[in-house]
Protein backbone atom coordinates (compact mmCIF):
# COMPACT_ATOMS: atom_id res chain seq x y z
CA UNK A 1 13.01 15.15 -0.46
CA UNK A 2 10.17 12.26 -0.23
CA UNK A 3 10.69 10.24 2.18
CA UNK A 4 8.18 6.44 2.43
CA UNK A 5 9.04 4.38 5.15
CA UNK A 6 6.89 0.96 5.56
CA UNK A 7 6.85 -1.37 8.10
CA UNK A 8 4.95 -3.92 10.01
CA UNK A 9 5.13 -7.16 7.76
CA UNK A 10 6.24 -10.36 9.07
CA UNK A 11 5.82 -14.21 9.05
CA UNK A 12 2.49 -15.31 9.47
CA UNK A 13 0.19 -18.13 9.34
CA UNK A 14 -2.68 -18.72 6.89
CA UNK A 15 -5.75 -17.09 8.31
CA UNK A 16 -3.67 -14.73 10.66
CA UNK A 17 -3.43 -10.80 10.50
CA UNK A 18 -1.22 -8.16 10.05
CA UNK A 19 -1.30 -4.30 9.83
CA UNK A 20 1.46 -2.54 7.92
CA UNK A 21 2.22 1.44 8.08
CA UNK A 22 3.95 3.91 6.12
CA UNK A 23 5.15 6.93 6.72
CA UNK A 24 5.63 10.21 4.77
CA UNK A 25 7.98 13.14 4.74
CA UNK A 26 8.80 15.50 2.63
CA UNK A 27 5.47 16.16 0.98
CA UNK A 28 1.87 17.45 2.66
CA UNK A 29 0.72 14.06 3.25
CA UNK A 30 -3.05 15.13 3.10
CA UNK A 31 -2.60 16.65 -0.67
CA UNK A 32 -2.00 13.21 -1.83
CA UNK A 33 -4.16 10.04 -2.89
CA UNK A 34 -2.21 7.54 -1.75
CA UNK A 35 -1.40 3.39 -2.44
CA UNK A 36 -0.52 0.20 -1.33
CA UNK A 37 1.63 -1.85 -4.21
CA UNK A 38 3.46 -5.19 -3.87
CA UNK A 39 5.77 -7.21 -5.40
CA UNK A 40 6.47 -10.92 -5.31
CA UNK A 41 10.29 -12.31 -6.43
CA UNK A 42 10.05 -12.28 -10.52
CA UNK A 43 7.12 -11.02 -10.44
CA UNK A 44 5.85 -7.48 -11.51
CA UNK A 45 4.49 -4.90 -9.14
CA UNK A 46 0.55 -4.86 -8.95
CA UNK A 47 -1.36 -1.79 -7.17
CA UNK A 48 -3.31 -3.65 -4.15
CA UNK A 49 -5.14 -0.79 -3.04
CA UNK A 50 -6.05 2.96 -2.75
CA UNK A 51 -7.27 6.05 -1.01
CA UNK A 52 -8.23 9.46 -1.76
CA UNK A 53 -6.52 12.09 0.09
CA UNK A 54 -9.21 12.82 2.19
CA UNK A 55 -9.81 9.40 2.66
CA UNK A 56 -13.41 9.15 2.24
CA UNK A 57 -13.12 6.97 -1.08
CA UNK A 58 -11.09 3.14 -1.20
CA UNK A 59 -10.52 1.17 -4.05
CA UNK A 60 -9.07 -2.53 -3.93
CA UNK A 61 -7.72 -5.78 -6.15
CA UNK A 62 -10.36 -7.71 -6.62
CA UNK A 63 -7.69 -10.46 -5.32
CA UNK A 64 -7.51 -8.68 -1.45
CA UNK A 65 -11.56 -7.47 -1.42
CA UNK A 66 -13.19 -8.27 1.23
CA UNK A 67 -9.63 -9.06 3.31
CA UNK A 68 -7.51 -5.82 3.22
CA UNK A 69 -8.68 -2.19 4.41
CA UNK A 70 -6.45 0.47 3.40
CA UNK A 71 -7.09 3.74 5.65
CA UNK A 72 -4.65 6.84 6.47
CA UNK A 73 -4.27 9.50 9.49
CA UNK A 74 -3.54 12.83 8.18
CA UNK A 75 -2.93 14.31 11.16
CA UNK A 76 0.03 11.54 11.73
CA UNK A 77 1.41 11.38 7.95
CA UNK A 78 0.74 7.55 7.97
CA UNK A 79 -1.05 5.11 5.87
CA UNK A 80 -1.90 1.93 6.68
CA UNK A 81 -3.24 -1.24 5.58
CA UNK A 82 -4.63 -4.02 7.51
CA UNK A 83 -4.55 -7.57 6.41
CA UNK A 84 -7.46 -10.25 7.71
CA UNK A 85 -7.18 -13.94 5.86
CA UNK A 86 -4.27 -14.04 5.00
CA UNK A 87 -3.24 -16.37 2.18
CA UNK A 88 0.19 -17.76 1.19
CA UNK A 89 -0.53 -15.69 -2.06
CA UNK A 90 -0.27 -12.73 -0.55
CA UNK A 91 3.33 -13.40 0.03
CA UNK A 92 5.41 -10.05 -1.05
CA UNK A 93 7.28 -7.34 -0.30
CA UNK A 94 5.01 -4.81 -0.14
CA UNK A 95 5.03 -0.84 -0.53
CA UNK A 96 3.70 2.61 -0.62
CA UNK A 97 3.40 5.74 -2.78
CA UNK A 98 1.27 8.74 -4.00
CA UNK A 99 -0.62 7.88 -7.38
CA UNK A 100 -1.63 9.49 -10.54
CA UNK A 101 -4.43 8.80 -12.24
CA UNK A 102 -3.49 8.79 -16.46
CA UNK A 103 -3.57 6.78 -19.32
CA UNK A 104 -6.97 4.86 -17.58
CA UNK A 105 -4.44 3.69 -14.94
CA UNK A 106 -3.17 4.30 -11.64
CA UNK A 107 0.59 4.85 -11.36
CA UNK A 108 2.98 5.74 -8.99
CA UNK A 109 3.65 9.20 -8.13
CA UNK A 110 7.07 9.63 -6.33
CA UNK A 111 10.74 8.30 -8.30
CA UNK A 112 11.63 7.19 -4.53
CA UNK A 113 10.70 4.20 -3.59
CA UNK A 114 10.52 3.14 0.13
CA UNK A 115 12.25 0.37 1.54
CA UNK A 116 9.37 -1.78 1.50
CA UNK A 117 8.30 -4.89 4.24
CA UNK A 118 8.03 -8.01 3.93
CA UNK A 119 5.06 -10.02 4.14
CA UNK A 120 5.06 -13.75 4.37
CA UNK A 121 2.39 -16.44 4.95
CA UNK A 122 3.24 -19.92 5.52
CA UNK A 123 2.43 -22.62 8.00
């Protein structure tokens, strides 16, 4: 059974910092190309960024370039993502999971969905 646990959102202000993690079980963590999604209220989910499974290749939203770095210990099972300039737009719950590449897209690999952590950015 997959198991993707994320934490390490919070509140923050505009400008601050914060690094979320996520950990995987279940799966051999190193096999997989891996991503950071998130998801505003009412909104739909949008892929924010990704990372080959050896992580020597990144790919971002043009929306968090130049803020966000998405990088991953194998030897831990974790992925993380750390987020510089924060803006109240970034405001979501946000979440990992393998991908697939088909179709031209991205899209998530695992049914199971983490619990997710909030991120919020507000003075």
């Amino acid at each position: 059974e997959v198991q993707l646990v994320e934490s390490g959102g919070g509140l923050v202000q505009p400008g601050g910092s914060l690094r979320l993690s996520c950990t995987v079980s279940g799966v051999t963590f190193s096999l997989y190309g891996m991503s950071w999604f998130r998801q505003a209220p009412g909104q739909e989910r949008e892929l924010v960024a990704q990372i080959r499974s050896t992580g020597d290749s990144t790919n971002y939203a043009d929306s968090v370039k130049g803020r966000f770095t998405i990088s991953r210990d194998n030897t831990k099972n974790t992925l993380y993502l750390q987020m510089n300039s924060l803006k109240p737009e970034d405001t979501a719950a946000y979440y990992c999971n393998a991908v697939d590449f088909y179709d031209g897209n991205y899209h998530p690999r695992f049914r199971a969905w983490g619990q997710g952590t909030q991120v919020t950015v507000s003075s």
